[in-house]
Amino acid sequence: MNAPSKIEAVLFDLDETLHARERSVARFARRLHGEASLDVSEADFVATVLDRDQRGRRPTEGLYTWLATRFDLGKTADEVVHAYRTTAWDCPVLFPDARETLRRLRPLKLALVTNGSELSQAAKVANSGLDRLTDYVAISGVLGLSKPDPAIFHATCAQLDVDPSRCVMVGDSPEHDVAGGRGAGMRTIWIARAPWPDGRPRDYDAAVSCVADVVPLVRRWATN
């Protein structure tokens, strides 16, 4: 059996890997609550928004149209959706170890691979400064390719000029990041932000509880 290739590049998921998306959504919900006169507490309103948001799996229009109908926010559904799209990502909340992890991984090549619209994902990346800490950003809404399709990973590798076998994909999604990266021929590191799905094979190369723990793993793979 051939020895694994030395790692030359690390690809990161964005939401709930480097970007604490749920915290950013909660902050936007608190802003909405503060701008309206509601008969529900801020804590309950934020909890409702996060529950309905389903970690980004629910379409934006459906969520905020429902909110505008359910609560007297002083805005139309269209105005709430517009406010979310244009202001929710003004100051994205990153996990505390995100920036330092990227700095410590240099001189390896670094990229972001994220599913989502160009408007929202580009705003998160630019306003958080992650674009200045990485070499390439692959956004599904720009490329017309989405994780777990191997094509979006291969397109990123082409931009980095690195073979997939010399890349690591890091992310919190068993389907999009672990299975996607593995299907593209990469090693994978799962960020355990939530329990692993029952019955799903644990086919990652390593699992960590925080992004900072990626550094020693990757350094070892890059030298051995």
CSV table of C-alpha atoms in Angstrom, one decimal:
chain,number,residue,atom,x,y,z
A,1,MET,CA,0.0,0.0,0.0
A,2,ASN,CA,1.3,3.4,-0.9
A,3,ALA,CA,2.0,5.9,1.9
A,4,PRO,CA,-0.5,8.8,2.1
A,5,SER,CA,0.6,11.9,0.2
A,6,LYS,CA,2.1,14.8,2.2
A,7,ILE,CA,-0.4,17.5,2.8
A,8,GLU,CA,0.1,20.8,0.9
A,9,ALA,CA,-3.3,22.5,1.3
A,10,VAL,CA,-6.2,22.7,3.8
A,11,LEU,CA,-9.7,23.5,2.7
A,12,PHE,CA,-12.2,24.8,5.3
A,13,ASP,CA,-16.0,24.9,5.4
A,14,LEU,CA,-17.3,28.3,6.5
A,15,ASP,CA,-20.5,28.1,8.5
A,16,GLU,CA,-20.2,26.5,12.0
A,17,THR,CA,-16.6,25.6,11.2
A,18,LEU,CA,-14.8,29.0,11.2
A,19,HIS,CA,-17.9,31.2,11.3
A,20,ALA,CA,-20.2,30.9,14.3
A,21,ARG,CA,-23.3,31.3,12.1
A,22,GLU,CA,-25.8,30.5,14.8
A,23,ARG,CA,-24.3,33.3,17.0
A,24,SER,CA,-24.5,35.7,14.1
A,25,VAL,CA,-28.2,34.8,13.4
A,26,ALA,CA,-28.9,35.2,17.1
A,27,ARG,CA,-27.4,38.7,17.1
A,28,PHE,CA,-29.6,39.7,14.1
A,29,ALA,CA,-32.6,38.3,16.0
A,30,ARG,CA,-31.8,40.4,19.0
A,31,ARG,CA,-31.6,43.4,16.7
A,32,LEU,CA,-35.0,42.7,15.3
A,33,HIS,CA,-36.4,42.3,18.8
A,34,GLY,CA,-34.9,45.6,19.9
A,35,GLU,CA,-36.4,47.5,17.0
A,36,ALA,CA,-39.9,46.2,17.6
A,37,SER,CA,-42.4,46.3,20.5
A,38,LEU,CA,-43.1,42.6,21.1
A,39,ASP,CA,-45.0,40.8,23.8
A,40,VAL,CA,-42.3,38.0,23.9
A,41,SER,CA,-39.0,38.2,25.7
A,42,GLU,CA,-35.8,38.6,23.7
A,43,ALA,CA,-34.6,35.2,24.8
A,44,ASP,CA,-37.7,33.5,23.6
A,45,PHE,CA,-37.7,35.4,20.3
A,46,VAL,CA,-34.1,34.5,19.6
A,47,ALA,CA,-34.8,30.8,20.5
A,48,THR,CA,-37.7,30.8,18.1
A,49,VAL,CA,-35.6,32.2,15.3
A,50,LEU,CA,-32.8,29.7,15.9
A,51,ASP,CA,-35.2,26.8,16.0
A,52,ARG,CA,-36.9,27.8,12.8
A,53,ASP,CA,-33.6,28.6,11.1
A,54,GLN,CA,-32.5,25.0,11.5
A,55,ARG,CA,-28.8,25.8,11.3
A,56,GLY,CA,-29.3,27.4,7.9
A,57,ARG,CA,-31.3,24.6,6.3
A,58,ARG,CA,-34.5,26.5,6.1
A,59,PRO,CA,-34.8,29.0,3.1
A,60,THR,CA,-34.3,32.6,4.2
A,61,GLU,CA,-37.5,33.8,2.6
A,62,GLY,CA,-39.6,31.2,4.3
A,63,LEU,CA,-38.2,31.9,7.8
A,64,TYR,CA,-38.4,35.7,7.8
A,65,THR,CA,-41.8,35.7,6.0
A,66,TRP,CA,-43.1,33.5,8.8
A,67,LEU,CA,-41.5,35.8,11.4
A,68,ALA,CA,-43.1,38.9,9.9
A,69,THR,CA,-46.4,37.2,9.9
A,70,ARG,CA,-46.1,35.7,13.4
A,71,PHE,CA,-44.7,38.8,15.1
A,72,ASP,CA,-45.4,42.5,14.8
A,73,LEU,CA,-41.9,43.5,13.7
A,74,GLY,CA,-42.9,46.9,12.2
A,75,LYS,CA,-41.6,45.6,8.9
A,76,THR,CA,-43.0,43.8,5.9
A,77,ALA,CA,-41.8,40.3,5.1
A,78,ASP,CA,-39.8,41.7,2.2
A,79,GLU,CA,-38.2,44.4,4.5
A,80,VAL,CA,-37.2,41.7,7.0
A,81,VAL,CA,-35.6,39.5,4.3
A,82,HIS,CA,-33.8,42.5,2.9
A,83,ALA,CA,-32.5,43.5,6.4
A,84,TYR,CA,-31.3,40.0,6.9
A,85,ARG,CA,-29.5,39.8,3.6
A,86,THR,CA,-27.9,43.3,3.9
A,87,THR,CA,-27.1,43.6,7.6
A,88,ALA,CA,-26.9,40.2,9.3
A,89,TRP,CA,-23.4,39.6,8.1
A,90,ASP,CA,-22.0,43.2,8.7
A,91,CYS,CA,-19.8,41.9,11.5
A,92,PRO,CA,-19.8,38.0,11.4
A,93,VAL,CA,-18.9,36.2,14.6
A,94,LEU,CA,-16.0,33.8,14.1
A,95,PHE,CA,-15.1,31.1,16.5
A,96,PRO,CA,-12.3,32.4,18.8
A,97,ASP,CA,-9.6,30.1,17.4
A,98,ALA,CA,-10.5,30.6,13.7
A,99,ARG,CA,-8.1,33.4,12.6
A,100,GLU,CA,-5.1,32.1,14.7
A,101,THR,CA,-5.6,28.6,13.3
A,102,LEU,CA,-5.3,29.9,9.7
A,103,ARG,CA,-2.2,31.9,10.6
A,104,ARG,CA,-0.6,28.9,12.2
A,105,LEU,CA,-1.2,26.7,9.2
A,106,ARG,CA,1.0,28.8,6.9
A,107,PRO,CA,2.9,28.3,4.7
A,108,LEU,CA,0.3,25.6,3.5
A,109,LYS,CA,-2.2,26.8,0.9
A,110,LEU,CA,-5.6,27.6,2.4
A,111,ALA,CA,-9.1,27.8,0.9
A,112,LEU,CA,-12.7,28.1,1.9
A,113,VAL,CA,-15.4,25.9,0.4
A,114,THR,CA,-18.9,27.0,1.3
A,115,ASN,CA,-22.4,26.4,0.2
A,116,GLY,CA,-24.7,29.4,0.0
A,117,SER,CA,-25.6,32.5,-2.1
A,118,GLU,CA,-22.9,34.8,-3.4
A,119,LEU,CA,-24.4,37.8,-1.5
A,120,SER,CA,-24.4,36.2,2.0
A,121,GLN,CA,-21.2,34.1,1.8
A,122,ALA,CA,-19.1,36.8,0.2
A,123,ALA,CA,-20.2,39.3,2.8
A,124,LYS,CA,-19.3,36.9,5.7
A,125,VAL,CA,-15.9,36.2,4.2
A,126,ALA,CA,-15.1,39.9,3.4
A,127,ASN,CA,-16.5,41.4,6.6
A,128,SER,CA,-14.7,38.8,8.8
A,129,GLY,CA,-11.4,39.2,7.0
A,130,LEU,CA,-11.1,35.6,6.1
A,131,ASP,CA,-10.5,36.5,2.5
A,132,ARG,CA,-7.2,38.0,3.6
A,133,LEU,CA,-6.2,34.8,5.5
A,134,THR,CA,-6.9,32.4,2.6
A,135,ASP,CA,-5.7,31.9,-0.9
A,136,TYR,CA,-9.1,31.1,-2.6
A,137,VAL,CA,-12.8,31.1,-1.7
A,138,ALA,CA,-15.2,28.7,-3.4
A,139,ILE,CA,-18.8,29.8,-3.1
A,140,SER,CA,-21.5,27.4,-4.5
A,141,GLY,CA,-23.7,30.3,-5.6
A,142,VAL,CA,-20.8,31.7,-7.7
A,143,LEU,CA,-19.6,28.4,-9.2
A,144,GLY,CA,-22.9,26.7,-9.7
A,145,LEU,CA,-21.4,23.7,-7.8
A,146,SER,CA,-22.3,22.6,-4.2
A,147,LYS,CA,-20.8,20.3,-1.6
A,148,PRO,CA,-20.8,17.3,-1.5
A,149,ASP,CA,-20.3,17.2,-5.3
A,150,PRO,CA,-16.6,16.4,-5.8
A,151,ALA,CA,-16.5,19.0,-8.6
A,152,ILE,CA,-16.5,22.0,-6.2
A,153,PHE,CA,-13.5,20.5,-4.3
A,154,HIS,CA,-11.7,19.7,-7.5
A,155,ALA,CA,-12.3,23.2,-8.8
A,156,THR,CA,-10.8,24.6,-5.6
A,157,CYS,CA,-7.8,22.3,-6.0
A,158,ALA,CA,-7.3,23.5,-9.5
A,159,GLN,CA,-7.2,27.1,-8.2
A,160,LEU,CA,-4.6,26.1,-5.6
A,161,ASP,CA,-2.6,24.0,-8.1
A,162,VAL,CA,-2.6,21.1,-5.6
A,163,ASP,CA,-3.7,17.5,-6.2
A,164,PRO,CA,-6.7,16.4,-4.1
A,165,SER,CA,-4.7,13.7,-2.5
A,166,ARG,CA,-2.5,16.4,-0.9
A,167,CYS,CA,-5.5,18.3,0.6
A,168,VAL,CA,-7.4,18.1,3.8
A,169,MET,CA,-11.0,19.1,4.0
A,170,VAL,CA,-12.1,20.4,7.4
A,171,GLY,CA,-15.8,20.9,8.3
A,172,ASP,CA,-18.7,20.2,10.6
A,173,SER,CA,-21.0,18.5,8.2
A,174,PRO,CA,-20.8,14.7,7.9
A,175,GLU,CA,-22.4,14.8,4.5
A,176,HIS,CA,-21.1,18.0,2.9
A,177,ASP,CA,-17.6,18.2,4.3
A,178,VAL,CA,-16.6,14.6,5.4
A,179,ALA,CA,-18.3,12.6,2.7
A,180,GLY,CA,-17.8,15.4,0.1
A,181,GLY,CA,-14.1,15.7,0.8
A,182,ARG,CA,-13.6,12.0,0.9
A,183,GLY,CA,-15.4,11.5,-2.3
A,184,ALA,CA,-13.1,14.1,-3.9
A,185,GLY,CA,-10.0,12.1,-2.8
A,186,MET,CA,-9.0,14.2,0.2
A,187,ARG,CA,-8.3,13.4,3.8
A,188,THR,CA,-11.0,14.8,6.1
A,189,ILE,CA,-11.2,16.2,9.6
A,190,TRP,CA,-14.6,16.4,11.2
A,191,ILE,CA,-15.3,19.4,13.6
A,192,ALA,CA,-17.6,17.8,16.2
A,193,ARG,CA,-20.1,20.7,16.7
A,194,ALA,CA,-23.0,18.3,17.0
A,195,PRO,CA,-23.4,14.6,17.4
A,196,TRP,CA,-22.5,12.3,14.6
A,197,PRO,CA,-25.6,10.9,12.8
A,198,ASP,CA,-26.7,7.5,14.1
A,199,GLY,CA,-26.0,4.7,11.6
A,200,ARG,CA,-23.6,6.8,9.4
A,201,PRO,CA,-20.1,5.3,9.0
A,202,ARG,CA,-17.5,7.3,10.7
A,203,ASP,CA,-15.4,7.7,7.6
A,204,TYR,CA,-13.3,10.7,8.6
A,205,ASP,CA,-9.6,10.6,9.1
A,206,ALA,CA,-9.7,12.5,12.3
A,207,ALA,CA,-12.3,14.2,14.6
A,208,VAL,CA,-11.6,17.3,16.8
A,209,SER,CA,-13.7,19.4,19.0
A,210,CYS,CA,-12.3,22.8,17.9
A,211,VAL,CA,-10.6,24.2,14.9
A,212,ALA,CA,-7.3,24.9,16.8
A,213,ASP,CA,-6.9,21.1,17.1
A,214,VAL,CA,-6.6,20.8,13.4
A,215,VAL,CA,-3.1,22.4,13.5
A,216,PRO,CA,-1.0,19.6,15.0
A,217,LEU,CA,-2.8,17.0,12.9
A,218,VAL,CA,-2.1,18.8,9.6
A,219,ARG,CA,1.4,19.7,10.6
A,220,ARG,CA,2.1,16.0,11.1
A,221,TRP,CA,0.5,15.0,7.8
A,222,ALA,CA,2.4,17.7,6.0
A,223,THR,CA,5.8,16.4,7.2
A,224,ASN,CA,5.3,12.6,7.5
